[in-house]
Amino acid sequence: MRMWGGRFSGETDPLIAEATRSVDVDRVLAVDDIDGSIAHVGGLERAGLLTRDESRTLVEGLRALREEVRAGTFAWDPALEDVHLNLEAALTARLGPVAGKLHTGRSRNDQVALDLRLWLRRTIRELDADMVGLERALVDRAERDGEAILPGMTHVQPAQPVLLAHHLLAYVEMLERDRGRLADCARRADRSPLGAGALAGAGFALDREATAADLGFAGVTANSLDAVSDRDFAVEFLAAAALAMVHLSRLAEELVWWSNPAFGWVTLADAHATGSSMMPNKKNPDPCELVRARTARVAGHLSTMLGVLKGLPLAYQRDLQEDKGPLFDGAAVLGSSLRVMTAVMLDLAFDPGRMREAALRGHVTATSVADALVERGLPFRVAHHVAGRLVAEAERRGCRLDELDDDAFRAALGAEDGPEAHRLADEVGSGLAGELREAATLEAAVARPRVVGGTAPERVHDAIGAARKRLDHLAG
Ligand code: ARG
């Protein structure tokens, strides 16, 4: 059935109807569409295009539809192309000819652009809450278990000791930037396109500012051609979502490794792991693996969106209908991934003993020893060399740096050319060896980076406090 058949004499080929239909996807926009229509009715009434009675009838009809949509009782008709036509047909069936006045001064082109911006606003609000939820979980765990020391890694090799809290707070930083990016996207999308019409602007004296204010927008779009064809917000949203997923995938990847018994730093809750159909011993971190994989899906959506927009001439083109799948799926995947990682994080068990064991094995305090030598007057490059010799010697003896005897320190310093090294070799017996052994302990090494942003316990303590305070100030 054609909704506006005047120009046509034949029906749409069912094959074409099937290929162009979007209602299965865009029905997600139903409530936004109705909210937009209610605001448009207000605009039409203010412009004298609807009587007070007509306006009231339309608003009541639209509200009734909204209830049905919310209750899940609305009967979607796949024969009607999209969400807009479904709702318009339902309104017409109930109200009769007055429903035909709703589309005055409006096109589905500005209508769908409006719906998407309304959807985006509420979706970003929900995702922000999910991000805050994960931040809270990370800060909780940092407070509860954060004193554990683990071997921080670069190149996946043991590097320097860090506090578990410091590691967890790194993800809080990423999530804060993710929140900022979504907020930035929401801020730029905060303009109402309603009144842009099909492309040239509505042919009636609609007060666009007033309708925009009714819908809670900060203002209106300035160019009708741009308004109906702009999907920058979809790209910005998917870029922010893809990057947030990248962050989640890094956390997920670490939990996959850390839960491997060879690490044994983490045990996932039984409720957050799965078994194997064949191997009775298996406990698999599937939820983390799926978050990791779905990152590719959202990154793909970003690429799809850019591809859809590339080279599109002004103004609205039907290509733009293809924005919805990527947008809706990207948002759904990010939301569920955030909630999954929150649950996993809250219920897993850290094993500080296994972390410490790993840290003690990796000679991760060598930099601390080198730094201590610098404080005793060695140029850093020489100190680096001496500490390297000490690592080699500890490897040879199968011991830790803080277990080396005085002779080992004397030999490492004595093997250097510089006068400072020789002077220090003489001082090994009179306290220097003890100092270096102390610097080689995990506690001393983790306490050393006291710079802003470093892993020293007092810094991390402050960072937890600051994060906690910031999160406590957020509503919800
Ligand atoms: N389903 C369409 C979309 O999402 C609505 C706008 C259609 N406009 C049109 N002129 N065909 O883009």
Coordinates of N, CA and C in Angstrom, one line a residue, residues 276-450:
S276 N 34.1 -26.2 29.5 CA 34.3 -26.8 28.2 C 33.4 -28.0 28.0
S277 N 33.0 -28.1 26.7 CA 32.1 -29.3 26.4 C 32.9 -30.6 26.6
M278 N 34.2 -30.5 26.4 CA 35.0 -31.8 26.5 C 36.0 -31.8 27.7
M279 N 36.6 -30.7 28.0 CA 37.7 -30.8 29.0 C 37.1 -30.4 30.4
P280 N 37.0 -31.4 31.3 CA 36.4 -31.1 32.6 C 37.2 -30.1 33.4
N281 N 38.5 -29.9 33.1 CA 39.3 -29.0 33.9 C 39.1 -27.5 33.6
K282 N 38.4 -27.2 32.4 CA 38.5 -25.8 31.9 C 37.6 -24.9 32.7
K283 N 38.1 -23.7 32.9 CA 37.3 -22.5 33.3 C 37.7 -21.4 32.5
N284 N 36.8 -21.0 31.5 CA 37.1 -20.1 30.5 C 36.6 -18.7 30.7
P285 N 37.3 -17.7 30.4 CA 36.9 -16.3 30.6 C 36.1 -15.8 29.4
D286 N 35.1 -16.5 28.9 CA 34.4 -16.2 27.7 C 33.8 -14.8 27.7
P287 N 33.2 -14.3 28.8 CA 32.7 -12.9 28.7 C 33.7 -11.9 28.3
C288 N 34.9 -12.0 28.9 CA 36.0 -11.1 28.5 C 36.4 -11.3 27.1
E289 N 36.5 -12.5 26.6 CA 36.9 -12.8 25.2 C 35.9 -12.1 24.3
L290 N 34.6 -12.2 24.6 CA 33.6 -11.7 23.7 C 33.6 -10.1 23.7
V291 N 33.9 -9.5 24.8 CA 34.1 -8.1 24.8 C 35.3 -7.7 23.9
R292 N 36.3 -8.5 24.0 CA 37.5 -8.2 23.2 C 37.1 -8.3 21.7
A293 N 36.4 -9.3 21.4 CA 36.0 -9.5 19.9 C 35.1 -8.5 19.5
R294 N 34.1 -8.1 20.3 CA 33.1 -7.1 19.9 C 33.6 -5.7 19.6
T295 N 34.8 -5.5 20.2 CA 35.5 -4.2 19.9 C 35.6 -4.1 18.3
A296 N 35.9 -5.2 17.7 CA 36.1 -5.1 16.2 C 34.8 -4.8 15.6
R297 N 33.7 -5.3 16.2 CA 32.4 -5.0 15.6 C 32.1 -3.5 15.6
V298 N 32.3 -2.9 16.8 CA 32.0 -1.4 16.9 C 33.0 -0.6 16.0
A299 N 34.3 -1.0 16.0 CA 35.2 -0.3 15.1 C 34.7 -0.5 13.6
G300 N 34.2 -1.6 13.3 CA 33.6 -1.8 11.9 C 32.5 -0.9 11.7
H301 N 31.6 -0.7 12.7 CA 30.5 0.2 12.5 C 30.9 1.6 12.2
L302 N 32.0 2.0 12.8 CA 32.6 3.4 12.6 C 33.0 3.4 11.1
S303 N 33.7 2.4 10.7 CA 34.2 2.4 9.3 C 33.0 2.4 8.3
T304 N 32.0 1.6 8.6 CA 30.7 1.6 7.8 C 30.1 3.0 7.7
M305 N 30.0 3.6 8.8 CA 29.4 4.9 8.8 C 30.2 5.9 8.0
L306 N 31.5 5.9 8.1 CA 32.3 6.8 7.3 C 32.1 6.5 5.8
G307 N 32.0 5.2 5.5 CA 31.8 4.8 4.1 C 30.5 5.2 3.6
V308 N 29.5 5.1 4.4 CA 28.1 5.5 3.9 C 28.1 7.0 3.6
L309 N 28.8 7.8 4.4 CA 28.8 9.3 4.2 C 29.7 9.8 3.1
K310 N 30.7 9.0 2.9 CA 31.7 9.5 1.9 C 31.1 9.8 0.5
G311 N 31.3 11.0 0.0 CA 30.9 11.3 -1.3 C 29.4 11.5 -1.5
L312 N 28.7 11.5 -0.4 CA 27.2 11.8 -0.5 C 27.0 13.2 -0.9
P313 N 26.3 13.5 -2.0 CA 26.0 14.9 -2.3 C 24.9 15.4 -1.4
L314 N 24.7 16.7 -1.3 CA 23.6 17.2 -0.5 C 22.3 16.9 -1.3
A315 N 21.1 16.8 -0.7 CA 21.0 16.9 0.7 C 20.7 15.4 1.2
Y316 N 19.5 15.1 1.6 CA 19.2 13.8 2.1 C 19.3 12.8 0.9
Q317 N 20.0 11.7 1.2 CA 20.0 10.6 0.3 C 19.6 9.3 1.1
R318 N 19.0 8.4 0.4 CA 18.4 7.2 1.1 C 19.6 6.4 1.8
D319 N 20.8 6.6 1.3 CA 21.9 5.9 1.9 C 21.9 6.2 3.4
L320 N 21.4 7.3 3.8 CA 21.5 7.7 5.2 C 20.7 6.8 6.1
Q321 N 19.7 6.1 5.5 CA 19.0 5.1 6.3 C 19.9 4.0 6.9
E322 N 21.0 3.8 6.2 CA 21.9 2.8 6.7 C 22.7 3.2 7.9
D323 N 22.4 4.4 8.5 CA 23.2 4.8 9.7 C 22.7 4.0 10.9
K324 N 21.5 3.5 10.9 CA 20.8 3.0 12.1 C 21.4 1.8 12.6
G325 N 21.6 0.8 11.7 CA 22.2 -0.5 12.2 C 23.5 -0.3 13.0
P326 N 24.5 0.4 12.4 CA 25.7 0.6 13.1 C 25.5 1.4 14.4
L327 N 24.7 2.4 14.4 CA 24.5 3.3 15.6 C 23.9 2.4 16.7
F328 N 22.8 1.8 16.4 CA 22.1 1.0 17.4 C 22.9 -0.1 18.0
D329 N 23.5 -0.8 17.1 CA 24.3 -2.0 17.5 C 25.5 -1.5 18.3
G330 N 26.2 -0.5 17.8 CA 27.3 0.1 18.5 C 27.0 0.5 19.9
A331 N 25.9 1.1 20.1 CA 25.4 1.5 21.5 C 25.1 0.3 22.3
A332 N 24.4 -0.7 21.7 CA 24.0 -1.8 22.5 C 25.2 -2.6 22.9
V333 N 26.2 -2.8 22.0 CA 27.4 -3.6 22.4 C 28.2 -2.8 23.4
L334 N 28.4 -1.5 23.3 CA 29.1 -0.8 24.3 C 28.5 -0.9 25.7
G335 N 27.2 -0.7 25.7 CA 26.4 -0.8 27.0 C 26.6 -2.1 27.6
S336 N 26.4 -3.2 26.9 CA 26.4 -4.5 27.5 C 27.9 -4.8 27.9
S337 N 28.8 -4.4 27.1 CA 30.2 -4.7 27.4 C 30.6 -4.0 28.7
L338 N 30.2 -2.7 28.9 CA 30.5 -2.0 30.1 C 29.9 -2.7 31.3
R339 N 28.6 -3.2 31.2 CA 28.0 -3.9 32.3 C 28.6 -5.2 32.6
V340 N 29.0 -5.9 31.6 CA 29.7 -7.2 31.8 C 31.0 -7.0 32.5
M341 N 31.8 -6.0 32.1 CA 33.1 -5.8 32.7 C 32.9 -5.3 34.2
T342 N 31.9 -4.6 34.4 CA 31.6 -4.1 35.8 C 31.3 -5.3 36.7
A343 N 30.5 -6.2 36.2 CA 30.1 -7.4 37.0 C 31.4 -8.3 37.2
V344 N 32.1 -8.5 36.2 CA 33.3 -9.3 36.3 C 34.3 -8.7 37.3
M345 N 34.5 -7.4 37.2 CA 35.4 -6.7 38.1 C 35.0 -6.8 39.5
L346 N 33.7 -6.6 39.8 CA 33.2 -6.6 41.2 C 33.4 -8.0 41.8
D347 N 33.3 -9.0 41.0 CA 33.2 -10.4 41.7 C 34.5 -11.2 41.5
L348 N 35.5 -10.7 40.8 CA 36.6 -11.6 40.7 C 37.5 -11.5 42.0
A349 N 38.4 -12.5 42.1 CA 39.2 -12.5 43.3 C 40.7 -12.3 42.8
F350 N 41.3 -11.3 43.4 CA 42.7 -11.1 43.1 C 43.6 -11.9 44.0
D351 N 44.7 -12.3 43.6 CA 45.7 -13.1 44.4 C 47.0 -12.3 44.6
P352 N 47.0 -11.5 45.6 CA 48.2 -10.6 45.8 C 49.5 -11.4 46.0
G353 N 49.4 -12.7 46.6 CA 50.5 -13.5 46.8 C 51.2 -13.9 45.4
R354 N 50.3 -14.3 44.5 CA 50.8 -14.7 43.2 C 51.4 -13.5 42.4
M355 N 50.8 -12.3 42.6 CA 51.3 -11.1 42.0 C 52.7 -10.8 42.5
R356 N 52.8 -11.0 43.8 CA 54.1 -10.7 44.5 C 55.2 -11.7 44.1
E357 N 54.8 -12.9 44.0 CA 55.7 -13.9 43.5 C 56.3 -13.6 42.1
A358 N 55.4 -13.2 41.3 CA 55.8 -12.8 39.9 C 56.7 -11.6 39.9
A359 N 56.4 -10.7 40.8 CA 57.2 -9.4 40.9 C 58.6 -9.8 41.4
L360 N 58.7 -10.7 42.3 CA 60.0 -11.0 42.9 C 60.8 -11.8 41.9
R361 N 60.2 -12.5 40.9 CA 61.0 -13.2 40.0 C 61.6 -12.4 38.9
G362 N 61.0 -11.2 38.6 CA 61.4 -10.5 37.4 C 62.5 -9.5 37.5
H363 N 63.2 -9.4 38.6 CA 64.2 -8.3 38.8 C 63.6 -7.0 38.5
V364 N 62.4 -6.8 38.9 CA 61.7 -5.5 38.5 C 62.2 -4.3 39.4
T365 N 63.1 -4.6 40.3 CA 63.5 -3.4 41.1 C 64.9 -2.9 40.6
A366 N 65.3 -3.4 39.5 CA 66.6 -3.0 38.9 C 66.7 -1.4 38.7
T367 N 65.6 -0.9 38.2 CA 65.6 0.6 38.0 C 65.8 1.3 39.3
S368 N 65.1 0.8 40.3 CA 65.2 1.4 41.7 C 66.7 1.4 42.2
V369 N 67.4 0.3 41.9 CA 68.8 0.2 42.3 C 69.6 1.2 41.5
A370 N 69.3 1.3 40.2 CA 70.1 2.3 39.4 C 69.8 3.7 39.9
D371 N 68.5 4.0 40.2 CA 68.2 5.3 40.7 C 69.0 5.6 42.0
A372 N 69.1 4.6 42.9 CA 69.8 4.8 44.2 C 71.3 5.1 43.9
L373 N 71.8 4.4 42.9 CA 73.2 4.7 42.6 C 73.4 6.1 42.0
V374 N 72.4 6.6 41.3 CA 72.5 8.0 40.8 C 72.5 8.9 42.0
E375 N 71.7 8.6 43.0 CA 71.7 9.5 44.2 C 73.0 9.5 44.9
R376 N 73.8 8.4 44.7 CA 75.1 8.4 45.3 C 76.2 8.9 44.4
G377 N 75.7 9.6 43.3 CA 76.7 10.3 42.4 C 77.1 9.7 41.1
L378 N 76.5 8.6 40.8 CA 76.8 8.0 39.4 C 76.0 8.6 38.3
P379 N 76.6 8.8 37.2 CA 75.8 9.2 36.0 C 74.8 8.1 35.7
F380 N 73.6 8.4 35.3 CA 72.6 7.4 35.1 C 73.0 6.3 34.2
R381 N 73.7 6.6 33.1 CA 74.1 5.5 32.1 C 75.0 4.5 32.8
V382 N 75.9 5.0 33.7 CA 76.8 4.1 34.4 C 76.0 3.3 35.4
A383 N 75.1 4.0 36.1 CA 74.3 3.3 37.1 C 73.5 2.2 36.4
H384 N 72.9 2.5 35.2 CA 72.2 1.5 34.4 C 73.0 0.3 34.2
H385 N 74.3 0.5 33.8 CA 75.2 -0.6 33.5 C 75.5 -1.4 34.7
V386 N 75.7 -0.8 35.8 CA 76.0 -1.5 37.1 C 74.8 -2.3 37.5
A387 N 73.6 -1.7 37.4 CA 72.4 -2.5 37.8 C 72.2 -3.7 36.9
G388 N 72.6 -3.5 35.6 CA 72.5 -4.6 34.6 C 73.4 -5.7 35.0
R389 N 74.6 -5.4 35.4 CA 75.6 -6.4 35.8 C 75.0 -7.2 37.0
L390 N 74.4 -6.4 37.9 CA 73.8 -7.0 39.1 C 72.7 -8.0 38.7
V391 N 71.9 -7.6 37.8 CA 70.8 -8.5 37.3 C 71.4 -9.8 36.7
A392 N 72.5 -9.6 35.9 CA 73.1 -10.8 35.3 C 73.7 -11.7 36.4
E393 N 74.3 -11.1 37.4 CA 74.8 -11.9 38.5 C 73.7 -12.6 39.3
A394 N 72.6 -11.9 39.6 CA 71.5 -12.5 40.3 C 71.0 -13.7 39.5
E395 N 70.9 -13.5 38.2 CA 70.4 -14.6 37.3 C 71.4 -15.8 37.4
R396 N 72.7 -15.5 37.4 CA 73.7 -16.6 37.5 C 73.5 -17.4 38.8
R397 N 73.3 -16.6 39.9 CA 73.2 -17.2 41.2 C 71.8 -17.8 41.5
G398 N 70.8 -17.4 40.6 CA 69.5 -17.8 40.9 C 68.9 -17.2 42.1
C399 N 69.3 -15.9 42.4 CA 68.7 -15.2 43.5 C 68.1 -13.8 43.1
R400 N 67.6 -13.1 44.1 CA 67.0 -11.8 43.8 C 68.1 -10.7 44.0
L401 N 67.8 -9.5 43.5 CA 68.8 -8.4 43.7 C 69.0 -8.1 45.1
D402 N 67.9 -8.2 45.9 CA 68.1 -7.8 47.3 C 68.7 -9.0 48.2
E403 N 69.1 -10.0 47.5 CA 69.8 -11.1 48.1 C 71.2 -11.2 47.8
L404 N 71.7 -10.3 47.0 CA 73.1 -10.3 46.6 C 74.0 -9.9 47.7
D405 N 75.2 -10.5 47.8 CA 76.1 -10.1 48.9 C 77.0 -8.9 48.5
D406 N 77.8 -8.5 49.5 CA 78.6 -7.3 49.3 C 79.5 -7.5 48.1
D407 N 80.1 -8.7 48.0 CA 81.1 -8.9 46.9 C 80.4 -8.7 45.5
A408 N 79.2 -9.0 45.4 CA 78.5 -8.9 44.1 C 78.4 -7.4 43.8
F409 N 78.1 -6.6 44.7 CA 78.0 -5.1 44.5 C 79.3 -4.5 44.2
R410 N 80.3 -5.0 45.0 CA 81.7 -4.5 44.8 C 82.2 -4.8 43.4
A411 N 81.9 -6.0 43.0 CA 82.4 -6.5 41.6 C 81.7 -5.7 40.5
A412 N 80.4 -5.5 40.7 CA 79.7 -4.8 39.6 C 80.2 -3.3 39.5
L413 N 80.4 -2.7 40.6 CA 80.9 -1.3 40.6 C 82.4 -1.2 40.1
G414 N 83.2 -2.2 40.6 CA 84.6 -2.2 40.2 C 84.8 -2.5 38.8
A415 N 83.9 -3.1 38.1 CA 84.1 -3.4 36.7 C 83.9 -2.2 35.8
E416 N 83.4 -1.1 36.3 CA 83.2 0.1 35.5 C 84.5 0.9 35.4
D417 N 84.5 1.8 34.4 CA 85.8 2.6 34.2 C 85.8 3.8 35.0
G418 N 84.6 4.5 35.2 CA 84.6 5.8 35.8 C 85.1 5.9 37.2
P419 N 85.6 7.1 37.6 CA 86.2 7.2 39.0 C 85.1 7.1 40.0
E420 N 83.8 7.6 39.7 CA 82.7 7.6 40.7 C 82.4 6.1 41.0
A421 N 82.4 5.2 40.0 CA 82.1 3.8 40.3 C 83.2 3.2 41.2
H422 N 84.4 3.5 41.0 CA 85.5 3.0 41.8 C 85.4 3.5 43.3
R423 N 85.0 4.8 43.4 CA 84.8 5.3 44.7 C 83.7 4.6 45.4
L424 N 82.6 4.4 44.7 CA 81.5 3.7 45.3 C 81.8 2.2 45.7
A425 N 82.6 1.6 44.8 CA 83.0 0.2 45.1 C 83.7 0.1 46.5
D426 N 84.5 1.2 46.8 CA 85.1 1.2 48.1 C 84.1 1.4 49.2
E427 N 83.0 2.0 48.9 CA 82.0 2.3 50.0 C 81.0 1.2 50.2
V428 N 81.1 0.1 49.4 CA 80.2 -1.0 49.5 C 80.0 -1.5 50.9
G429 N 81.2 -1.7 51.6 CA 81.2 -2.3 52.9 C 80.6 -1.3 54.0
S430 N 80.8 0.0 53.7 CA 80.4 0.9 54.7 C 78.9 1.4 54.5
G431 N 78.0 0.5 54.3 CA 76.6 0.9 54.3 C 76.0 0.9 52.9
L432 N 76.8 1.1 51.8 CA 76.2 1.2 50.5 C 75.4 -0.1 50.1
A433 N 76.0 -1.2 50.4 CA 75.4 -2.5 50.0 C 74.0 -2.6 50.6
G434 N 73.9 -2.2 51.9 CA 72.6 -2.3 52.6 C 71.6 -1.4 51.9
E435 N 72.1 -0.2 51.5 CA 71.2 0.8 50.9 C 70.7 0.2 49.5
L436 N 71.6 -0.4 48.8 CA 71.2 -0.9 47.5 C 70.3 -2.1 47.7
R437 N 70.5 -3.0 48.7 CA 69.6 -4.1 48.9 C 68.2 -3.6 49.3
E438 N 68.2 -2.5 50.1 CA 67.0 -1.9 50.4 C 66.2 -1.4 49.2
A439 N 67.0 -0.7 48.3 CA 66.4 -0.1 47.1 C 65.9 -1.2 46.2
A440 N 66.4 -2.5 46.4 CA 66.0 -3.6 45.5 C 64.8 -4.3 46.1
T441 N 64.3 -3.9 47.2 CA 63.0 -4.5 47.7 C 61.8 -4.0 46.9
L442 N 60.8 -4.8 46.8 CA 59.6 -4.3 46.1 C 59.0 -3.1 46.7
E443 N 59.0 -3.0 48.1 CA 58.4 -1.9 48.8 C 59.1 -0.6 48.4
A444 N 60.5 -0.6 48.5 CA 61.2 0.6 48.2 C 61.0 1.0 46.7
A445 N 61.0 0.0 45.8 CA 61.0 0.3 44.4 C 59.6 0.9 44.0
V446 N 58.5 0.4 44.7 CA 57.2 0.8 44.3 C 57.0 2.2 45.0
A447 N 57.7 2.5 46.0 CA 57.5 3.8 46.7 C 58.3 4.9 46.0
R448 N 59.2 4.6 45.2 CA 60.1 5.6 44.6 C 59.5 6.5 43.6
P449 N 58.6 6.1 42.7 CA 58.0 7.1 41.8 C 57.0 7.9 42.4
R450 N 57.5 9.0 43.1 CA 56.6 9.8 43.9 C 56.1 11.0 43.0

